Coordinates of C-alpha atoms and ligand atoms in Angstrom, one line a residue:
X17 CA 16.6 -14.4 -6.0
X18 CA 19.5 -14.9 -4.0
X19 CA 20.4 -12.6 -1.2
X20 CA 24.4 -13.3 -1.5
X21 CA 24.6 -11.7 -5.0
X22 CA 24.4 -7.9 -3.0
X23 CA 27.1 -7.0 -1.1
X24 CA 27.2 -5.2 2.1
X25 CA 26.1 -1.9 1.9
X26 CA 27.3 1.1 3.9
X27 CA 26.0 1.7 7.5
X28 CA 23.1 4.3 8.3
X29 CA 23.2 6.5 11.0
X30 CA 19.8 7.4 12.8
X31 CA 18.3 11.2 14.0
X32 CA 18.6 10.1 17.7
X33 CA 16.2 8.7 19.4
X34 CA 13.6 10.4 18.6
X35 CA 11.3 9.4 15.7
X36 CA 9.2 11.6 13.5
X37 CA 5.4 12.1 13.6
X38 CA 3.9 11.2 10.4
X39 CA 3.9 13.8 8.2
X40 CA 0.7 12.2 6.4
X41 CA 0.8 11.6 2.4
X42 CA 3.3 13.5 0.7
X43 CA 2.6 17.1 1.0
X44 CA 1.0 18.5 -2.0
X45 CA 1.5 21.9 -2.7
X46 CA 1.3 22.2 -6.5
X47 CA -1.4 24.5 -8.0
X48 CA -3.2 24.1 -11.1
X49 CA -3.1 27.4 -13.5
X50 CA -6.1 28.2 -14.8
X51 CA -5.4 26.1 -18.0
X52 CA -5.6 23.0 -16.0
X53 CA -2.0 22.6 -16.0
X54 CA -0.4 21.7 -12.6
X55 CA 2.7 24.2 -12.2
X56 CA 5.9 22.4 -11.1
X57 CA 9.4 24.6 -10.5
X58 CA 12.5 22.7 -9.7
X59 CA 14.4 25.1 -7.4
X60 CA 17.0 25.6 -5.2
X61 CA 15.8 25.3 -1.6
X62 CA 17.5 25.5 1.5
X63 CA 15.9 22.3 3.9
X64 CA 17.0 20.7 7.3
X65 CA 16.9 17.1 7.1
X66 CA 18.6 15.8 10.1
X67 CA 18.3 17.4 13.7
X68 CA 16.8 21.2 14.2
X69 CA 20.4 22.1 15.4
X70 CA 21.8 21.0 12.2
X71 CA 22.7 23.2 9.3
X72 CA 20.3 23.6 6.4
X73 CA 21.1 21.5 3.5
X74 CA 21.2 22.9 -0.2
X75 CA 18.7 21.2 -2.3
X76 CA 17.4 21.0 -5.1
X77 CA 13.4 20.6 -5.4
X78 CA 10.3 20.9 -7.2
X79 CA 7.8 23.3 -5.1
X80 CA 10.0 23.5 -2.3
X81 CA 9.0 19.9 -0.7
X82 CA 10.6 16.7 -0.2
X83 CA 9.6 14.7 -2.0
X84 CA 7.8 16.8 -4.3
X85 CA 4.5 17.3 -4.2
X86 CA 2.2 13.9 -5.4
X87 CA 0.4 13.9 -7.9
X88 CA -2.7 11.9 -8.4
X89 CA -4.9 10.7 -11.5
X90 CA -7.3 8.1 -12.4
X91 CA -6.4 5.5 -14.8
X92 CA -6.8 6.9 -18.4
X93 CA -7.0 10.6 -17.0
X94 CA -4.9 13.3 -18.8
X95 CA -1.8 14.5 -16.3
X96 CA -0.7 18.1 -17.5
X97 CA 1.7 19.7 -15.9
X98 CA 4.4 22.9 -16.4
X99 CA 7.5 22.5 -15.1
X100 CA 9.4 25.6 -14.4
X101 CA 13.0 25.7 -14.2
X102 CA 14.9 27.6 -11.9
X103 CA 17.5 25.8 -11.4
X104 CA 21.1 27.1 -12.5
X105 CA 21.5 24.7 -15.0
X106 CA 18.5 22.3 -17.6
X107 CA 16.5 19.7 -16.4
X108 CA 13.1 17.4 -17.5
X109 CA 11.3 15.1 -15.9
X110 CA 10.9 11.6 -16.9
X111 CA 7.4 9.8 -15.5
X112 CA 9.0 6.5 -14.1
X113 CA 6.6 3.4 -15.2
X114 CA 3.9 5.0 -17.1
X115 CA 3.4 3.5 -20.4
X116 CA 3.7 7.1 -22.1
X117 CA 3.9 8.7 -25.3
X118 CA 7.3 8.9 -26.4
X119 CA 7.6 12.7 -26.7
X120 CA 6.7 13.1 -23.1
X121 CA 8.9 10.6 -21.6
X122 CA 11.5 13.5 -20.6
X123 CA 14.7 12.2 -21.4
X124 CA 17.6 14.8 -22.1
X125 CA 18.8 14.5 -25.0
X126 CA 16.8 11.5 -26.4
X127 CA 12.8 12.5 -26.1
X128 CA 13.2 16.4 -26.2
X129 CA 15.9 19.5 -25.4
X130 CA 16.8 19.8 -21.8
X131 CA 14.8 23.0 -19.9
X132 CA 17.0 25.8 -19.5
X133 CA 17.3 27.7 -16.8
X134 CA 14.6 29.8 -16.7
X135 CA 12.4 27.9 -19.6
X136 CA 9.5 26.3 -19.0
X137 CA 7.8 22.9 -20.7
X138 CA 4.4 21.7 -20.6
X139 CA 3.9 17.8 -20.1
X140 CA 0.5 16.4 -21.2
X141 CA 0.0 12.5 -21.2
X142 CA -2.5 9.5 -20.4
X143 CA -1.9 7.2 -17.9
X144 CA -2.9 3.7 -19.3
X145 CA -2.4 1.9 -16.3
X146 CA -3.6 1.7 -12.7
X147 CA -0.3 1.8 -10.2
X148 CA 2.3 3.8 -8.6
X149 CA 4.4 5.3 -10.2
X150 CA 6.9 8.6 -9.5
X151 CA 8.8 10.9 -11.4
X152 CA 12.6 12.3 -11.4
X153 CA 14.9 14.8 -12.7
X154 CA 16.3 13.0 -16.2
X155 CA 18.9 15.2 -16.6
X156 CA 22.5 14.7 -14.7
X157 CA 20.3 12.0 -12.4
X158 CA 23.3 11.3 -10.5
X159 CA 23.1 15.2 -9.0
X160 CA 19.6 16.3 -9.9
X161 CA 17.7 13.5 -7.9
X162 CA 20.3 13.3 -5.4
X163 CA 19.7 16.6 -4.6
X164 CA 15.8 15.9 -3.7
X165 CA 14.1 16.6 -7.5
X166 CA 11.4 13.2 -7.2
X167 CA 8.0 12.7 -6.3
X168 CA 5.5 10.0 -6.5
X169 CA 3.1 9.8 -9.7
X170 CA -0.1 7.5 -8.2
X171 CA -2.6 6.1 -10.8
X172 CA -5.4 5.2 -8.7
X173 CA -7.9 2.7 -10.2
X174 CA -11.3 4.0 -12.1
X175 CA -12.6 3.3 -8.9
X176 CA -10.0 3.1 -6.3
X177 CA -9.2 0.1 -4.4
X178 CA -8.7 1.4 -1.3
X179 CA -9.7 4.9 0.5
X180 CA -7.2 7.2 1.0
X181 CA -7.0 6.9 5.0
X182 CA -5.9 3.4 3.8
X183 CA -3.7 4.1 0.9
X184 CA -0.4 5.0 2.0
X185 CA 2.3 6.5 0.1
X186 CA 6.5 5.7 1.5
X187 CA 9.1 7.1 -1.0
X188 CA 12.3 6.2 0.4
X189 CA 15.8 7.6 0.1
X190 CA 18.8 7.8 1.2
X191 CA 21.3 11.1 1.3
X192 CA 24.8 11.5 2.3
X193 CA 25.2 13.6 5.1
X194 CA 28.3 15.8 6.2
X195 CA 29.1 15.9 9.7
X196 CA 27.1 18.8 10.4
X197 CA 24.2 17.6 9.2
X198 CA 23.8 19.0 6.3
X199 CA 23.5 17.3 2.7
X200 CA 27.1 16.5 1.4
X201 CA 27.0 18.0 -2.1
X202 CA 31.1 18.1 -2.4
X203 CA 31.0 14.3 -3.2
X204 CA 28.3 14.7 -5.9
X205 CA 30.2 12.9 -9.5
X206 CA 33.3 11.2 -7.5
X207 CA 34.7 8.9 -9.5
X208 CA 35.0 6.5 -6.6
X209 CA 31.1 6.3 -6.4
X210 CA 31.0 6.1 -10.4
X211 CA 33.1 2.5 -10.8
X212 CA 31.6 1.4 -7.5
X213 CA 28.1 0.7 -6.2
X214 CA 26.9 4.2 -6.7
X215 CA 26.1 6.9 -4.3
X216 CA 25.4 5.6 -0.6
X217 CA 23.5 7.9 1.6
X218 CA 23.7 7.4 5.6
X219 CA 20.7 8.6 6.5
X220 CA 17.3 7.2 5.5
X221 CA 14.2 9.1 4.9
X222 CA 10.2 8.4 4.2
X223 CA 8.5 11.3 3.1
X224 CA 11.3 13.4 3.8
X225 CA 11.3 12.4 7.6
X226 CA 13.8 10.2 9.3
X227 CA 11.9 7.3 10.7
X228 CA 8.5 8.5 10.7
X229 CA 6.1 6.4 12.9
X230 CA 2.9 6.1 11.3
X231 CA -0.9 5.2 12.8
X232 CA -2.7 2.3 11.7
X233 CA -6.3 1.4 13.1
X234 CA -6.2 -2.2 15.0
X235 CA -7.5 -4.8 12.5
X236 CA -8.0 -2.5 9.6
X237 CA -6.0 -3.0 6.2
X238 CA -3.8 -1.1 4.2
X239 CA -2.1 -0.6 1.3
X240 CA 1.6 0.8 1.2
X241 CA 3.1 1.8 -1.4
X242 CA 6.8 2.0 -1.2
X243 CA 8.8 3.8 -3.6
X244 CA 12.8 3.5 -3.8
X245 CA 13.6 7.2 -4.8
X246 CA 17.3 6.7 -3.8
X247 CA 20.7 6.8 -6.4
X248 CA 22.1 3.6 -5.9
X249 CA 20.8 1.8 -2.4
X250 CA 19.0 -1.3 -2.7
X251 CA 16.7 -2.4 0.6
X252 CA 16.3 -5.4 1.6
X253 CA 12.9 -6.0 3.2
X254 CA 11.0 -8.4 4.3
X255 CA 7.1 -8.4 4.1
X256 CA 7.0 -11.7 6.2
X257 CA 8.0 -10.3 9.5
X258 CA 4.9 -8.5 9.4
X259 CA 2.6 -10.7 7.8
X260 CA 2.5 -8.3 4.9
X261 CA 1.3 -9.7 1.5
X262 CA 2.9 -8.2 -2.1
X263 CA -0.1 -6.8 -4.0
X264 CA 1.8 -5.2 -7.1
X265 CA 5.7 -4.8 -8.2
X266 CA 6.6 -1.5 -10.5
X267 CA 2.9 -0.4 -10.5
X268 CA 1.3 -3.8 -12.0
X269 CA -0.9 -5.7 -9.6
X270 CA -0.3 -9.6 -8.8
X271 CA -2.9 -11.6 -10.3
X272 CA -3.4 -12.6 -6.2
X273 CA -2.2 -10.9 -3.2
X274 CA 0.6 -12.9 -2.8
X275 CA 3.2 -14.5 0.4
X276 CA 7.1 -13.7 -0.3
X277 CA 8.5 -16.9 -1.3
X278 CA 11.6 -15.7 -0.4
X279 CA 13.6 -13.3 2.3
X280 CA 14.7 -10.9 1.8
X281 CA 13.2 -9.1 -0.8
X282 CA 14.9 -6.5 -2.8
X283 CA 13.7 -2.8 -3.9
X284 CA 15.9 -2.1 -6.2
X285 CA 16.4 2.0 -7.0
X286 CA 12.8 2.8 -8.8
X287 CA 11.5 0.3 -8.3
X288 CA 7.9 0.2 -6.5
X289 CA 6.2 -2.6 -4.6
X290 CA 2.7 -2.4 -2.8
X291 CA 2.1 -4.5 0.4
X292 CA -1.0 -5.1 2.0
X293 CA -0.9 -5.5 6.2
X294 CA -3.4 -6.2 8.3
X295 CA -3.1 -3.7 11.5
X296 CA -2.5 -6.2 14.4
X297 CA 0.0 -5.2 16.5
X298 CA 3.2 -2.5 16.4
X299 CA 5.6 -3.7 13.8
X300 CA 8.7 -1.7 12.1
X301 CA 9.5 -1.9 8.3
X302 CA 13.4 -2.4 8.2
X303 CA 16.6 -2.7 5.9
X304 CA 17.9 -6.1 6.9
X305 CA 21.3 -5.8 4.6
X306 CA 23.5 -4.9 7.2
X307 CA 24.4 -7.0 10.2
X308 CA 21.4 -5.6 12.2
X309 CA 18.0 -5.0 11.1
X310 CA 18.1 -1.1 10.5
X311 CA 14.2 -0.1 11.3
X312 CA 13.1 2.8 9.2
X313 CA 9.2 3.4 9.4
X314 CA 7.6 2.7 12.6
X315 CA 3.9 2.1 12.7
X316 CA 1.4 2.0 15.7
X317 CA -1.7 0.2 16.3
X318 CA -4.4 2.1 17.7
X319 CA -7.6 0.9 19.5
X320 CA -10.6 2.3 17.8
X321 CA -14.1 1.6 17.0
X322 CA -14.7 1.1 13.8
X323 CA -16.4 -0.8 11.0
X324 CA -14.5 -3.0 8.9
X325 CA -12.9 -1.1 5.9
X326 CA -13.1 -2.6 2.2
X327 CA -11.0 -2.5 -0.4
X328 CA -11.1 -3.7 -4.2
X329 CA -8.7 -6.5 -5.5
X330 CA -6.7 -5.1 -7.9
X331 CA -7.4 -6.1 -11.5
X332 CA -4.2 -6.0 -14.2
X333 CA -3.5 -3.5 -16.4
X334 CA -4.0 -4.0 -20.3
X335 CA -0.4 -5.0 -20.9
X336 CA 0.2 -7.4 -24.1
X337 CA 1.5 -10.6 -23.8
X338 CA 4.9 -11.2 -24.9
X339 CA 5.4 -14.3 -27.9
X340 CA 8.0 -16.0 -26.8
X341 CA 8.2 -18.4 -29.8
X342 CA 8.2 -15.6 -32.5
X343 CA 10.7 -12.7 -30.4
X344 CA 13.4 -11.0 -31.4
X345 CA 16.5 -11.6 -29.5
X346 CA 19.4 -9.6 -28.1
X347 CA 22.3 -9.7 -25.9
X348 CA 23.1 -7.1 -23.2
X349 CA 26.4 -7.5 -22.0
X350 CA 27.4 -5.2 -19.2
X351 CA 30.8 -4.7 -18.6
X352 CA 33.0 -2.1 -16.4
X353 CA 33.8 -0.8 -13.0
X354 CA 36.1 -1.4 -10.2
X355 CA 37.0 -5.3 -10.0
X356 CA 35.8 -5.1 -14.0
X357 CA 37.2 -7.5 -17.0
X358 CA 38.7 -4.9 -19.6
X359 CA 37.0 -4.4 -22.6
X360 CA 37.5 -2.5 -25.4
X361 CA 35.1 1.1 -24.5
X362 CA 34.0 3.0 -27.2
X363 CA 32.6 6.3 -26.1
X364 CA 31.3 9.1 -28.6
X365 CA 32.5 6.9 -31.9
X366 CA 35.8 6.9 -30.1
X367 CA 37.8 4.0 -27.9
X368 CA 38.9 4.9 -24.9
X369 CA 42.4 4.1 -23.3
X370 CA 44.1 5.2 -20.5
X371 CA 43.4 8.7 -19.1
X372 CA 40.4 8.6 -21.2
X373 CA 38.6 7.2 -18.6
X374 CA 39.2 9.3 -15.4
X375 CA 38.6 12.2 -17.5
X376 CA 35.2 11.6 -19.6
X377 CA 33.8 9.7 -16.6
X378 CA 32.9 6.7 -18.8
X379 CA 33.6 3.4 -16.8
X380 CA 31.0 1.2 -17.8
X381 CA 29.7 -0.1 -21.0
X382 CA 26.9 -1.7 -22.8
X383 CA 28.4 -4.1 -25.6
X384 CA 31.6 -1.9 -25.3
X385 CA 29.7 1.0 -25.7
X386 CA 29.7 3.8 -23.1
X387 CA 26.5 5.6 -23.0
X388 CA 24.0 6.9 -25.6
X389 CA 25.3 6.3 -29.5
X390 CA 24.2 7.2 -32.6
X391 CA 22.5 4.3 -33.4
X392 CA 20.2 2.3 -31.3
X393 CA 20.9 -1.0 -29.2
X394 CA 18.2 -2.5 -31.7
X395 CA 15.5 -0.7 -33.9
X396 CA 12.0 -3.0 -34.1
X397 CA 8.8 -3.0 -35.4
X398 CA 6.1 -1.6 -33.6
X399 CA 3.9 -4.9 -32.1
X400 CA 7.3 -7.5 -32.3
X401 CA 7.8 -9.5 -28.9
X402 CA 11.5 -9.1 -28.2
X403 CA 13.6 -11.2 -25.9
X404 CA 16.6 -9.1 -24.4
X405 CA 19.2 -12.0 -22.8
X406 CA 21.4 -9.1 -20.3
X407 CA 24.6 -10.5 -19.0
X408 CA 26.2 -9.0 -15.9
X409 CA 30.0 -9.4 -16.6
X410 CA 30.4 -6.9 -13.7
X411 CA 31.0 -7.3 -9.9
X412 CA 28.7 -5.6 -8.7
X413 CA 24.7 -5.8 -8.5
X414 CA 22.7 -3.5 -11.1
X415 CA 18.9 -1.9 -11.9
X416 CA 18.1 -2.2 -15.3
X417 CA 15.5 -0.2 -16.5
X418 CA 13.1 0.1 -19.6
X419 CA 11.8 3.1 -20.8
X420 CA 8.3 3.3 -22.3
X421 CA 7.5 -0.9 -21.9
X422 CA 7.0 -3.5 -18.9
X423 CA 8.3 -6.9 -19.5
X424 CA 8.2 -10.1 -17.5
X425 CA 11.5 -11.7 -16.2
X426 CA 11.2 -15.2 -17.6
X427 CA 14.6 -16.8 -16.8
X428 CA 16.9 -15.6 -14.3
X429 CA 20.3 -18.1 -13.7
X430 CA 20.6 -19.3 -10.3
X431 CA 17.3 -18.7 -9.3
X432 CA 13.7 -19.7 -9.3
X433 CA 11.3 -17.0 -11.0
X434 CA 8.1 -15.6 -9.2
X435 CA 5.2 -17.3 -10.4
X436 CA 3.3 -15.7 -12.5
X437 CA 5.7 -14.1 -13.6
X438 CA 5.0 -10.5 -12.8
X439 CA 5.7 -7.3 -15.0
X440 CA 8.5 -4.5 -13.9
X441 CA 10.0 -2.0 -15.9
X442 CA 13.2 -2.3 -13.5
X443 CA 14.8 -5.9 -12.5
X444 CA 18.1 -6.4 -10.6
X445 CA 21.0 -8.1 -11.9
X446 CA 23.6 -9.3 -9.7
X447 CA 27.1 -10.0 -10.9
X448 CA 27.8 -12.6 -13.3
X449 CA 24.4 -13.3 -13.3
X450 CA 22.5 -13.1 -16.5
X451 CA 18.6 -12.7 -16.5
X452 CA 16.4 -12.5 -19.9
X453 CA 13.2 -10.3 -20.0
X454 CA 10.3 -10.5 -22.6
X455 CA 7.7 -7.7 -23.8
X456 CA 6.1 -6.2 -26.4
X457 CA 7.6 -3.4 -28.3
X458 CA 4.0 -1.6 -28.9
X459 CA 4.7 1.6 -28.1
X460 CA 6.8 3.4 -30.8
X461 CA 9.6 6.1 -30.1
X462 CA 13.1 6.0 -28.8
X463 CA 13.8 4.3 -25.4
X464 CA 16.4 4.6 -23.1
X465 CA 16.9 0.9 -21.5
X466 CA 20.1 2.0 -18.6
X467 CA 21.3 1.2 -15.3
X468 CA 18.9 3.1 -12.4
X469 CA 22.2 3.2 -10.3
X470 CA 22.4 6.9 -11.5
X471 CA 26.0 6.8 -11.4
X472 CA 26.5 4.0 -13.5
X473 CA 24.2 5.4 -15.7
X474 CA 26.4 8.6 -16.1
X475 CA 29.5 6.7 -16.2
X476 CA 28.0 4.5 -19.0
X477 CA 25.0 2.1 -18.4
X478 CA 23.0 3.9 -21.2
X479 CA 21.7 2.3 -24.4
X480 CA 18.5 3.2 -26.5
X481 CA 16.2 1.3 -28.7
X482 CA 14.0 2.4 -31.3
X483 CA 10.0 1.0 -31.9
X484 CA 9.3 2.0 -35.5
Ligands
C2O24 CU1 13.5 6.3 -13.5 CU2 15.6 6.6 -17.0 O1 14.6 6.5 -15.3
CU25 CU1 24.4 -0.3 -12.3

């Protein structure tokens, strides 16, 4: 993949000099009822995330933490959980990457009925596959995971690979701070950020800390698991510097630990990729899109007497193999935003002209459609390979997500392809580039298949399709 296709992003400011200790994995404070089901509220919760001075910042979380609270299962393990909602306005929560049943995939509007304030749902799913995975707000993304409502989802292997002083979790945002420090909720929905790259935070945080510096044992190995929780910010990292090797992409292992082939790489928003590091020396993870490398996670080697540690290679998930010969195939093509070609926009059965935009918010569009219609992108019978060819006519870069399926990325223009190909279930797209994906459509229900840049999303990147 090429690195010129993103542009510059905005600059991030840093806490001072001082870094954060560690915080450890993300702190779990969810309870489990006696029914087994692990209670979840997404509330309004007043937090500091910059200095001590600074003023408290008006989030929105579930159980009070940033990120929320993890939540850990074996593979094939039930996850049952009750989310409460106390927010001032509905929610759900969508469980990014697992291959789910399609009534529990939480999507407003599509998979069930929005919570209302004060309502409660239950969740209760398998997890098929072995990975990491997280979960979000899927109602009014753009505001309700901006604000803080995320955590990670981990699916550790039947028997897991590594031990949990050597499985690391990193979910990584960004927010956009006011001047005082506290989160800037005024700009939440400007249209600006809508035909634009999306929401830009300045300040960058692991775990909810700012730069948190983390201790490794000398020559022990780990596993790091870094999550891209934020609305619109792609990182640019690279695993190289530190002799890091990828071991998985959106939750589904690499056949082999394997060397980037190229730098940087990209973490697109949700998307997920594991490293595996060999503690040698002090080393930083950084953002390397702006004109300096912008070190966000700090970790230190300690001297200590120990034993080797062992872990398990990871083995691949039971995903089905696409047919390439015998797929279906459709055309994606994304249109919209600032710097856009015109196209005729049809939004609600309507076309849009004019003021029409400004004032429905719709400034994107799938096949001239802005967001969700009444019919689906394609409908398809359940076990049918499908080949979707997606076409950025857009000038800027994108995350395209699918709901309920991972695919492989077998052509992308412009660029050579990872070998082996490996699955996601969210691929960047930069503009005027077109990429084709390939999967199975086995699992049946309605999918959403939308841009993860939550504001394009809500100004329009939205489509379904339909498994029958
Ligand atoms: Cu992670 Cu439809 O989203
Ligand atoms: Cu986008």
């Amino acid at each position: 993949m090429n690195n010129a296709m993103i542009s510059r992003r905005n600059l991030l400011i840093s806490a001072g000099v001082a870094t954060a200790a560690y915080a450890g994995r993300p702190f779990f404070n969810a309870a489990y009822a006696d029914d087994g089901f692990l209670e979840i509220t997404a509330g309004p919760t007043a937090t500091k995330l910059y200095r001590p001075e600074a003023e408290a910042s008006d989030l929105w979380l579930y159980n009070e933490s940033t990120p929320g609270p993890e939540i850990r299962v074996k593979v094939g393990e039930r996850v049952k959980v009750r989310l409460k909602n106390n927010l001032e306005e509905p929610t759900s929560i969508h469980w990014h990457g697992i291959r789910i049943a399609n009534t529990m995939d939480g999507v407003s509007g599509l998979t069930q009925e929005p919570v209302q304030p004060g309502g409660t749902f239950e969740y209760d799913f398998v997890v098929p596959d072995a990975g990491t995975c997280w979960y979000h707000a899927h109602n009014k993304s753009w505001k309700q995971v901006a604000r803080g409502l995320y955590g990670s989802l981990i699916v550790d292997e039947a028997t897991p690979a590594f031990d949990p002083d050597h499985d690391l979790t990193l979910v990584i945002d960004d927010w956009r701070l006011r001047n005082d420090g506290s989160l800037d909720v005024e700009s939440l929905g400007h249209l600006m950020d809508w035909s634009h790259g999306g929401r830009f935070g300045n300040f960058l945080t692991v775990n909810g800390k700012s730069r948190p510096e983390i201790s490794l044992v000398d020559g022990q190995t780990y596993r790091l698991r870094l999550i891209n929780a934020a609305n619109a910010r792609i990182f640019d990292i690279d695993p190289n510097r530190f002799d890091a090797k990828i071991l998985a992409y959106d939750g589904q292992p690499l056949l082999e630990p394997e060397t980037p082939a190229y730098s940087p790489m990209l973490l697109a928003p949700a998307q997920r990729m594991d490293l595996l590091v060999t503690a040698k020396s002090d080393f930083a993870l950084e953002e390397l899109s702006g004109d300096t490398p912008y070190p966000f996670i700090f970790f230190k080697v300690q001297q200590r007497q120990t034993e080797e540690n062992v872990y398990r290679p990871l083995k691949p998930n039971p995903i089905p193999e696409p047919d390439l010969d015998n797929a279906r195939s459709f055309v994606l093509d994304m249109t919209g935003g600032a710097m856009g070609r015109m196209v005729e926009t049809v939004y609600n059965g309507k076309v849009l002209s004019g003021e029409d935009f400004p004032r429905t918010g719709q400034l994107w569009a799938f096949n001239g459609v802005a967001n969700l219609a009444e019919d689906p992108f394609f409908s398809i019978n359940r076990g049918e390979s499908v080949i979707l060819e997606v076409l950025n006519n857009t000038s800027f870069v994108h995350a395209m997500h699918v709901h309920g399926h991972h695919f492989r990325v077998i052509e992308r223009e412009g660029a050579t392809i990872d070998d082996g190909r490996p699955w996601r279930d969210t691929f960047a797209i930069g503009p005027d580039q077109s990429v084709r994906i390939a999967f199975v459509a086995d699992n049946p229900g309605k999918w959403l298949f939308h841009c993860h840049m939550l504001e394009h999303a809500a100004a329009g990147m939205n489509t379904w399709f339909e498994v029958v």
